[in-house]
């Protein structure tokens, strides 16, 4: 997979994407990343990418021309990229969206800055994504978050092919179960006995219950779409609304 960004801060991506799992995935050829500088598509001495909004109002908007020219030039360089714009008005980014994007051969993330973009620029987008109901100063962090969530789904990126299966927001629609490592008791807090028992069926059952309990406590909104047995749904109903303190 090829991932590209278009922004006025092309230097912010590499420090994160060259470290740890993302860095290894690049070194292994699982994905490649290229940051484009939007100012390369300006034609004035000051390399201007923004202008005042028609109709007045505070702040500056990103001009349409550099974005149109850049997206068209970048797209013409290889296979047609899937073009994603970041804006708080976009579709909320979820694990499902990450799974869908992980099938793309080439993705171009267009990152807004300032107070927003000239609305016409969004006509270039195949889709618009939002990281959540809050406002960032720009789309660069959103592009990094989405790149991370997508790349880790690519075969070989995590080293262990099974690891994405059990985790939060995967197919069963539940949060991930609680996990523990050594020591078995720490500051008077003990690991559940069943996890030390060596009984794999009992461990699986405990993990499933833990996932249902945690989802009921922390993200009850996910339960409607989760695949639960009648017994699990009863358990979830009993737990919903109870004191949310405890394990995270
Ligand atoms: N740009 C500014 N805020 C954003 C958000 N919440 N999600 C994606 N892009 C953004």
PDB file of C-alpha atoms and ligand atoms in Angstrom:
ATOM      1  CA  UNK A   1       0.000   0.000   0.000  1.00  0.00           C
ATOM      2  CA  UNK A   2       1.117   3.535  -0.746  1.00  0.00           C
ATOM      3  CA  UNK A   3      -0.006   6.259   1.654  1.00  0.00           C
ATOM      4  CA  UNK A   4       0.501   9.909   0.792  1.00  0.00           C
ATOM      5  CA  UNK A   5      -0.358  13.144   2.515  1.00  0.00           C
ATOM      6  CA  UNK A   6      -0.908  16.633   1.196  1.00  0.00           C
ATOM      7  CA  UNK A   7      -0.476  19.370   3.778  1.00  0.00           C
ATOM      8  CA  UNK A   8       1.424  22.521   4.662  1.00  0.00           C
ATOM      9  CA  UNK A   9       3.417  20.624   7.310  1.00  0.00           C
ATOM     10  CA  UNK A  10       4.913  17.680   5.410  1.00  0.00           C
ATOM     11  CA  UNK A  11       7.632  17.260   8.035  1.00  0.00           C
ATOM     12  CA  UNK A  12       5.340  16.165  10.862  1.00  0.00           C
ATOM     13  CA  UNK A  13       4.649  12.668   9.553  1.00  0.00           C
ATOM     14  CA  UNK A  14       8.042  11.036   9.337  1.00  0.00           C
ATOM     15  CA  UNK A  15       9.046  11.105  13.033  1.00  0.00           C
ATOM     16  CA  UNK A  16       6.056   8.958  13.930  1.00  0.00           C
ATOM     17  CA  UNK A  17       5.887   6.787  10.832  1.00  0.00           C
ATOM     18  CA  UNK A  18       9.567   5.880  10.902  1.00  0.00           C
ATOM     19  CA  UNK A  19       9.387   4.625  14.518  1.00  0.00           C
ATOM     20  CA  UNK A  20       8.301   1.299  15.990  1.00  0.00           C
ATOM     21  CA  UNK A  21       5.733  -0.822  14.134  1.00  0.00           C
ATOM     22  CA  UNK A  22       5.091   1.771  11.413  1.00  0.00           C
ATOM     23  CA  UNK A  23       8.831   2.099  10.771  1.00  0.00           C
ATOM     24  CA  UNK A  24       9.230  -1.676  10.584  1.00  0.00           C
ATOM     25  CA  UNK A  25       6.238  -1.994   8.260  1.00  0.00           C
ATOM     26  CA  UNK A  26       7.848   0.554   5.933  1.00  0.00           C
ATOM     27  CA  UNK A  27      11.213  -1.212   6.116  1.00  0.00           C
ATOM     28  CA  UNK A  28       9.495  -4.522   5.269  1.00  0.00           C
ATOM     29  CA  UNK A  29       7.808  -2.908   2.245  1.00  0.00           C
ATOM     30  CA  UNK A  30       4.304  -3.393   3.668  1.00  0.00           C
ATOM     31  CA  UNK A  31       3.538   0.246   3.019  1.00  0.00           C
ATOM     32  CA  UNK A  32       5.371   3.293   1.796  1.00  0.00           C
ATOM     33  CA  UNK A  33       4.665   6.855   2.851  1.00  0.00           C
ATOM     34  CA  UNK A  34       5.232  10.093   1.011  1.00  0.00           C
ATOM     35  CA  UNK A  35       4.423  13.580   2.299  1.00  0.00           C
ATOM     36  CA  UNK A  36       3.637  16.283  -0.293  1.00  0.00           C
ATOM     37  CA  UNK A  37       4.000  19.981   0.512  1.00  0.00           C
ATOM     38  CA  UNK A  38       0.912  21.885  -0.603  1.00  0.00           C
ATOM     39  CA  UNK A  39       3.037  25.024  -1.061  1.00  0.00           C
ATOM     40  CA  UNK A  40       4.753  23.320  -3.996  1.00  0.00           C
ATOM     41  CA  UNK A  41       1.542  24.019  -5.931  1.00  0.00           C
ATOM     42  CA  UNK A  42       1.463  27.769  -5.298  1.00  0.00           C
ATOM     43  CA  UNK A  43       2.640  30.305  -7.864  1.00  0.00           C
ATOM     44  CA  UNK A  44       3.391  33.443  -5.860  1.00  0.00           C
ATOM     45  CA  UNK A  45       6.528  34.566  -4.092  1.00  0.00           C
ATOM     46  CA  UNK A  46       5.040  33.959  -0.632  1.00  0.00           C
ATOM     47  CA  UNK A  47       3.730  30.496  -1.536  1.00  0.00           C
ATOM     48  CA  UNK A  48       0.292  31.508  -0.301  1.00  0.00           C
ATOM     49  CA  UNK A  49      -2.202  28.739   0.427  1.00  0.00           C
ATOM     50  CA  UNK A  50      -4.905  30.725   2.282  1.00  0.00           C
ATOM     51  CA  UNK A  51      -7.177  33.700   1.795  1.00  0.00           C
ATOM     52  CA  UNK A  52      -9.979  35.577   3.583  1.00  0.00           C
ATOM     53  CA  UNK A  53     -13.524  34.140   3.395  1.00  0.00           C
ATOM     54  CA  UNK A  54     -16.076  35.745   1.081  1.00  0.00           C
ATOM     55  CA  UNK A  55     -18.868  37.248   3.144  1.00  0.00           C
ATOM     56  CA  UNK A  56     -16.501  38.201   5.948  1.00  0.00           C
ATOM     57  CA  UNK A  57     -15.767  36.445   9.199  1.00  0.00           C
ATOM     58  CA  UNK A  58     -12.731  35.517  11.177  1.00  0.00           C
ATOM     59  CA  UNK A  59      -9.789  33.466  10.031  1.00  0.00           C
ATOM     60  CA  UNK A  60      -8.436  32.352   6.720  1.00  0.00           C
ATOM     61  CA  UNK A  61      -9.529  29.595   4.380  1.00  0.00           C
ATOM     62  CA  UNK A  62      -7.365  27.326   2.284  1.00  0.00           C
ATOM     63  CA  UNK A  63      -7.562  28.421  -1.337  1.00  0.00           C
ATOM     64  CA  UNK A  64      -8.981  25.906  -3.796  1.00  0.00           C
ATOM     65  CA  UNK A  65      -6.381  26.247  -6.585  1.00  0.00           C
ATOM     66  CA  UNK A  66      -3.296  24.716  -4.886  1.00  0.00           C
ATOM     67  CA  UNK A  67      -5.413  21.819  -3.625  1.00  0.00           C
ATOM     68  CA  UNK A  68      -6.990  21.128  -7.025  1.00  0.00           C
ATOM     69  CA  UNK A  69      -3.635  21.299  -8.799  1.00  0.00           C
ATOM     70  CA  UNK A  70      -1.854  19.186  -6.212  1.00  0.00           C
ATOM     71  CA  UNK A  71      -4.458  16.426  -6.031  1.00  0.00           C
ATOM     72  CA  UNK A  72      -4.621  16.204  -9.836  1.00  0.00           C
ATOM     73  CA  UNK A  73      -0.831  16.124 -10.244  1.00  0.00           C
ATOM     74  CA  UNK A  74      -0.330  13.572  -7.481  1.00  0.00           C
ATOM     75  CA  UNK A  75      -3.153  11.392  -8.824  1.00  0.00           C
ATOM     76  CA  UNK A  76      -1.650  11.407 -12.314  1.00  0.00           C
ATOM     77  CA  UNK A  77       1.634   9.956 -11.025  1.00  0.00           C
ATOM     78  CA  UNK A  78       0.450   6.395 -10.533  1.00  0.00           C
ATOM     79  CA  UNK A  79      -2.612   4.280  -9.814  1.00  0.00           C
ATOM     80  CA  UNK A  80      -5.603   6.488  -8.996  1.00  0.00           C
ATOM     81  CA  UNK A  81      -5.452   7.172  -5.244  1.00  0.00           C
ATOM     82  CA  UNK A  82      -8.414   6.941  -2.917  1.00  0.00           C
ATOM     83  CA  UNK A  83      -8.637  10.599  -1.840  1.00  0.00           C
ATOM     84  CA  UNK A  84      -9.568  11.240   1.799  1.00  0.00           C
ATOM     85  CA  UNK A  85     -10.115  14.724   3.226  1.00  0.00           C
ATOM     86  CA  UNK A  86     -10.073  15.373   6.959  1.00  0.00           C
ATOM     87  CA  UNK A  87     -12.676  17.644   8.474  1.00  0.00           C
ATOM     88  CA  UNK A  88     -14.824  17.607  11.631  1.00  0.00           C
ATOM     89  CA  UNK A  89     -17.782  17.447   9.194  1.00  0.00           C
ATOM     90  CA  UNK A  90     -16.651  14.048   7.842  1.00  0.00           C
ATOM     91  CA  UNK A  91     -17.884  10.534   8.579  1.00  0.00           C
ATOM     92  CA  UNK A  92     -16.678   9.433  12.034  1.00  0.00           C
ATOM     93  CA  UNK A  93     -13.555   7.286  11.695  1.00  0.00           C
ATOM     94  CA  UNK A  94     -14.097   3.765  13.077  1.00  0.00           C
ATOM     95  CA  UNK A  95     -12.435   0.357  12.922  1.00  0.00           C
ATOM     96  CA  UNK A  96     -14.852  -0.542  10.096  1.00  0.00           C
ATOM     97  CA  UNK A  97     -13.546   2.395   8.063  1.00  0.00           C
ATOM     98  CA  UNK A  98      -9.960   1.324   8.832  1.00  0.00           C
ATOM     99  CA  UNK A  99     -10.777  -2.189   7.569  1.00  0.00           C
ATOM    100  CA  UNK A 100     -12.301  -0.788   4.396  1.00  0.00           C
ATOM    101  CA  UNK A 101      -9.325   1.507   3.742  1.00  0.00           C
ATOM    102  CA  UNK A 102      -6.860  -1.330   4.310  1.00  0.00           C
ATOM    103  CA  UNK A 103      -7.999  -2.791   0.952  1.00  0.00           C
ATOM    104  CA  UNK A 104      -6.900   0.308  -0.993  1.00  0.00           C
ATOM    105  CA  UNK A 105      -3.744   0.189  -3.097  1.00  0.00           C
ATOM    106  CA  UNK A 106      -3.025   3.924  -2.830  1.00  0.00           C
ATOM    107  CA  UNK A 107      -4.481   6.503  -0.432  1.00  0.00           C
ATOM    108  CA  UNK A 108      -4.003  10.269  -0.477  1.00  0.00           C
ATOM    109  CA  UNK A 109      -4.847  12.094   2.744  1.00  0.00           C
ATOM    110  CA  UNK A 110      -5.585  15.788   2.278  1.00  0.00           C
ATOM    111  CA  UNK A 111      -5.066  17.691   5.505  1.00  0.00           C
ATOM    112  CA  UNK A 112      -6.774  21.025   6.084  1.00  0.00           C
ATOM    113  CA  UNK A 113      -5.375  23.829   8.238  1.00  0.00           C
ATOM    114  CA  UNK A 114      -6.476  27.270   9.358  1.00  0.00           C
ATOM    115  CA  UNK A 115     -10.232  27.743   9.710  1.00  0.00           C
ATOM    116  CA  UNK A 116     -11.123  25.304   6.966  1.00  0.00           C
ATOM    117  CA  UNK A 117     -11.074  24.941   3.209  1.00  0.00           C
ATOM    118  CA  UNK A 118     -12.889  26.516   0.343  1.00  0.00           C
ATOM    119  CA  UNK A 119     -15.899  24.203   0.007  1.00  0.00           C
ATOM    120  CA  UNK A 120     -15.157  23.475  -3.656  1.00  0.00           C
ATOM    121  CA  UNK A 121     -11.990  21.594  -2.707  1.00  0.00           C
ATOM    122  CA  UNK A 122     -14.097  18.848  -1.116  1.00  0.00           C
ATOM    123  CA  UNK A 123     -15.377  17.926  -4.583  1.00  0.00           C
ATOM    124  CA  UNK A 124     -12.005  16.180  -5.036  1.00  0.00           C
ATOM    125  CA  UNK A 125     -12.653  13.847  -2.118  1.00  0.00           C
ATOM    126  CA  UNK A 126     -13.704  10.227  -2.424  1.00  0.00           C
ATOM    127  CA  UNK A 127     -14.644  10.538   1.226  1.00  0.00           C
ATOM    128  CA  UNK A 128     -14.318  12.925   4.171  1.00  0.00           C
ATOM    129  CA  UNK A 129     -13.399  11.597   7.593  1.00  0.00           C
ATOM    130  CA  UNK A 130     -13.566  13.052  11.090  1.00  0.00           C
ATOM    131  CA  UNK A 131     -11.594  11.775  14.009  1.00  0.00           C
ATOM    132  CA  UNK A 132     -14.309  12.771  16.447  1.00  0.00           C
ATOM    133  CA  UNK A 133     -16.483  15.542  17.765  1.00  0.00           C
ATOM    134  CA  UNK A 134     -13.733  17.996  18.534  1.00  0.00           C
ATOM    135  CA  UNK A 135     -11.713  20.437  16.471  1.00  0.00           C
ATOM    136  CA  UNK A 136      -8.021  19.914  15.759  1.00  0.00           C
ATOM    137  CA  UNK A 137      -5.785  22.652  14.414  1.00  0.00           C
ATOM    138  CA  UNK A 138      -5.267  20.599  11.275  1.00  0.00           C
ATOM    139  CA  UNK A 139      -5.762  17.244   9.608  1.00  0.00           C
ATOM    140  CA  UNK A 140      -2.172  16.006  10.020  1.00  0.00           C
ATOM    141  CA  UNK A 141      -2.800  14.232  13.313  1.00  0.00           C
ATOM    142  CA  UNK A 142      -5.950  12.704  11.863  1.00  0.00           C
ATOM    143  CA  UNK A 143      -3.930  11.410   8.887  1.00  0.00           C
ATOM    144  CA  UNK A 144      -1.397   9.858  11.256  1.00  0.00           C
ATOM    145  CA  UNK A 145      -4.089   8.210  13.344  1.00  0.00           C
ATOM    146  CA  UNK A 146      -5.827   6.765  10.298  1.00  0.00           C
ATOM    147  CA  UNK A 147      -2.536   5.631   8.740  1.00  0.00           C
ATOM    148  CA  UNK A 148      -1.611   3.813  11.952  1.00  0.00           C
ATOM    149  CA  UNK A 149      -5.016   2.136  12.281  1.00  0.00           C
ATOM    150  CA  UNK A 150      -4.991   1.050   8.626  1.00  0.00           C
ATOM    151  CA  UNK A 151      -1.360  -0.081   8.313  1.00  0.00           C
ATOM    152  CA  UNK A 152      -1.491  -2.285  11.407  1.00  0.00           C
ATOM    153  CA  UNK A 153      -4.251  -4.270   9.658  1.00  0.00           C
ATOM    154  CA  UNK A 154      -2.049  -5.068   6.659  1.00  0.00           C
ATOM    155  CA  UNK A 155      -0.741  -8.633   6.577  1.00  0.00           C
ATOM    156  CA  UNK A 156       2.634  -8.884   8.323  1.00  0.00           C
ATOM    157  CA  UNK A 157       2.535  -5.392   9.877  1.00  0.00           C
ATOM    158  CA  UNK A 158       2.175  -6.661  13.438  1.00  0.00           C
ATOM    159  CA  UNK A 159       4.316  -9.733  13.022  1.00  0.00           C
ATOM    160  CA  UNK A 160       1.548 -11.853  14.596  1.00  0.00           C
ATOM    161  CA  UNK A 161      -1.274 -12.414  12.078  1.00  0.00           C
ATOM    162  CA  UNK A 162      -3.810 -13.165  14.817  1.00  0.00           C
ATOM    163  CA  UNK A 163      -3.347 -10.077  16.903  1.00  0.00           C
ATOM    164  CA  UNK A 164      -5.928  -7.801  15.281  1.00  0.00           C
ATOM    165  CA  UNK A 165      -8.672 -10.441  15.729  1.00  0.00           C
ATOM    166  CA  UNK A 166      -9.371 -10.280  19.464  1.00  0.00           C
ATOM    167  CA  UNK A 167      -9.079  -6.618  20.068  1.00  0.00           C
ATOM    168  CA  UNK A 168     -11.574  -3.896  20.791  1.00  0.00           C
ATOM    169  CA  UNK A 169     -13.986  -3.007  17.954  1.00  0.00           C
ATOM    170  CA  UNK A 170     -13.165  -6.156  15.998  1.00  0.00           C
ATOM    171  CA  UNK A 171     -15.926  -8.294  14.528  1.00  0.00           C
ATOM    172  CA  UNK A 172     -17.842  -9.218  17.699  1.00  0.00           C
ATOM    173  CA  UNK A 173     -18.311  -5.494  18.321  1.00  0.00           C
ATOM    174  CA  UNK A 174     -17.116  -5.650  21.946  1.00  0.00           C
ATOM    175  CA  UNK A 175     -14.291  -3.962  23.787  1.00  0.00           C
ATOM    176  CA  UNK A 176     -11.273  -6.165  24.395  1.00  0.00           C
ATOM    177  CA  UNK A 177     -11.172  -8.309  27.556  1.00  0.00           C
ATOM    178  CA  UNK A 178      -8.942  -7.400  30.517  1.00  0.00           C
ATOM    179  CA  UNK A 179      -5.366  -8.698  30.322  1.00  0.00           C
ATOM    180  CA  UNK A 180      -2.665  -9.230  32.935  1.00  0.00           C
ATOM    181  CA  UNK A 181       1.011 -10.098  33.085  1.00  0.00           C
ATOM    182  CA  UNK A 182       3.444 -10.939  35.910  1.00  0.00           C
ATOM    183  CA  UNK A 183       3.454 -10.556  38.869  1.00  0.00           C
ATOM    184  CA  UNK A 184       0.272 -12.456  39.764  1.00  0.00           C
ATOM    185  CA  UNK A 185      -0.196 -10.145  42.757  1.00  0.00           C
ATOM    186  CA  UNK A 186       0.893  -6.531  42.743  1.00  0.00           C
ATOM    187  CA  UNK A 187       0.240  -4.090  45.585  1.00  0.00           C
ATOM    188  CA  UNK A 188      -2.476  -6.434  46.872  1.00  0.00           C
ATOM    189  CA  UNK A 189      -4.195  -6.611  43.446  1.00  0.00           C
ATOM    190  CA  UNK A 190      -4.469 -10.168  42.145  1.00  0.00           C
ATOM    191  CA  UNK A 191      -4.883 -11.590  38.693  1.00  0.00           C
ATOM    192  CA  UNK A 192      -8.129 -13.639  38.331  1.00  0.00           C
ATOM    193  CA  UNK A 193      -7.334 -17.261  39.296  1.00  0.00           C
ATOM    194  CA  UNK A 194      -8.785 -18.696  36.100  1.00  0.00           C
ATOM    195  CA  UNK A 195      -6.045 -17.032  34.041  1.00  0.00           C
ATOM    196  CA  UNK A 196      -3.431 -18.988  36.021  1.00  0.00           C
ATOM    197  CA  UNK A 197      -5.348 -22.281  35.773  1.00  0.00           C
ATOM    198  CA  UNK A 198      -4.074 -23.475  32.381  1.00  0.00           C
ATOM    199  CA  UNK A 199      -7.687 -24.386  31.490  1.00  0.00           C
ATOM    200  CA  UNK A 200      -7.986 -22.846  28.005  1.00  0.00           C
ATOM    201  CA  UNK A 201     -11.749 -23.264  27.700  1.00  0.00           C
ATOM    202  CA  UNK A 202     -12.258 -21.573  31.072  1.00  0.00           C
ATOM    203  CA  UNK A 203      -9.870 -18.771  30.064  1.00  0.00           C
ATOM    204  CA  UNK A 204     -11.803 -18.236  26.803  1.00  0.00           C
ATOM    205  CA  UNK A 205     -15.116 -18.129  28.702  1.00  0.00           C
ATOM    206  CA  UNK A 206     -13.699 -15.661  31.247  1.00  0.00           C
ATOM    207  CA  UNK A 207     -12.353 -13.428  28.469  1.00  0.00           C
ATOM    208  CA  UNK A 208     -15.665 -13.392  26.647  1.00  0.00           C
ATOM    209  CA  UNK A 209     -17.477 -12.421  29.890  1.00  0.00           C
ATOM    210  CA  UNK A 210     -14.857  -9.776  30.598  1.00  0.00           C
ATOM    211  CA  UNK A 211     -15.409  -8.294  27.111  1.00  0.00           C
ATOM    212  CA  UNK A 212     -19.182  -8.165  27.643  1.00  0.00           C
ATOM    213  CA  UNK A 213     -18.803  -6.621  31.111  1.00  0.00           C
ATOM    214  CA  UNK A 214     -16.343  -3.976  29.993  1.00  0.00           C
ATOM    215  CA  UNK A 215     -18.480  -3.038  26.998  1.00  0.00           C
ATOM    216  CA  UNK A 216     -21.581  -2.740  29.203  1.00  0.00           C
ATOM    217  CA  UNK A 217     -19.694  -0.505  31.648  1.00  0.00           C
ATOM    218  CA  UNK A 218     -17.655   1.669  29.287  1.00  0.00           C
ATOM    219  CA  UNK A 219     -19.346   1.637  25.899  1.00  0.00           C
ATOM    220  CA  UNK A 220     -22.974   0.499  26.291  1.00  0.00           C
ATOM    221  CA  UNK A 221     -23.697   2.211  22.950  1.00  0.00           C
ATOM    222  CA  UNK A 222     -21.815  -0.645  21.219  1.00  0.00           C
ATOM    223  CA  UNK A 223     -24.037  -3.394  22.626  1.00  0.00           C
ATOM    224  CA  UNK A 224     -26.943  -2.909  20.223  1.00  0.00           C
ATOM    225  CA  UNK A 225     -24.787  -4.021  17.284  1.00  0.00           C
ATOM    226  CA  UNK A 226     -22.719  -6.639  19.192  1.00  0.00           C
ATOM    227  CA  UNK A 227     -23.182 -10.354  18.589  1.00  0.00           C
ATOM    228  CA  UNK A 228     -24.325 -11.600  22.023  1.00  0.00           C
ATOM    229  CA  UNK A 229     -26.035 -14.732  23.318  1.00  0.00           C
ATOM    230  CA  UNK A 230     -29.261 -14.246  25.317  1.00  0.00           C
ATOM    231  CA  UNK A 231     -27.305 -14.920  28.503  1.00  0.00           C
ATOM    232  CA  UNK A 232     -24.662 -12.328  27.611  1.00  0.00           C
ATOM    233  CA  UNK A 233     -27.322  -9.764  26.760  1.00  0.00           C
ATOM    234  CA  UNK A 234     -28.938 -10.327  30.197  1.00  0.00           C
ATOM    235  CA  UNK A 235     -25.558  -9.872  31.876  1.00  0.00           C
ATOM    236  CA  UNK A 236     -24.929  -6.682  29.909  1.00  0.00           C
ATOM    237  CA  UNK A 237     -28.358  -5.296  30.841  1.00  0.00           C
ATOM    238  CA  UNK A 238     -27.718  -5.979  34.524  1.00  0.00           C
ATOM    239  CA  UNK A 239     -24.371  -4.183  34.398  1.00  0.00           C
ATOM    240  CA  UNK A 240     -25.478  -1.148  32.444  1.00  0.00           C
ATOM    241  CA  UNK A 241     -25.826   1.903  34.582  1.00  0.00           C
ATOM    242  CA  UNK A 242     -23.799   0.418  37.430  1.00  0.00           C
ATOM    243  CA  UNK A 243     -20.917   2.384  38.927  1.00  0.00           C
ATOM    244  CA  UNK A 244     -18.374   2.682  36.114  1.00  0.00           C
ATOM    245  CA  UNK A 245     -15.292   2.723  38.330  1.00  0.00           C
ATOM    246  CA  UNK A 246     -13.010  -0.294  38.431  1.00  0.00           C
ATOM    247  CA  UNK A 247     -10.884  -1.976  35.816  1.00  0.00           C
ATOM    248  CA  UNK A 248     -10.366  -0.108  32.611  1.00  0.00           C
TER     249      UNK A 248
HETATM  250  N1  LIG B   1      -9.534  18.687  11.337  1.00  0.00           N
HETATM  251  C1  LIG B   1      -9.902  19.466  12.371  1.00  0.00           C
HETATM  252  N2  LIG B   1     -10.604  18.773  13.268  1.00  0.00           N
HETATM  253  C2  LIG B   1     -10.708  17.502  12.795  1.00  0.00           C
HETATM  254  C3  LIG B   1     -11.316  16.328  13.265  1.00  0.00           C
HETATM  255  N3  LIG B   1     -12.005  16.276  14.402  1.00  0.00           N
HETATM  256  N4  LIG B   1     -11.216  15.215  12.514  1.00  0.00           N
HETATM  257  C4  LIG B   1     -10.553  15.241  11.343  1.00  0.00           C
HETATM  258  N5  LIG B   1      -9.961  16.326  10.852  1.00  0.00           N
HETATM  259  C5  LIG B   1     -10.031  17.458  11.568  1.00  0.00           C
END
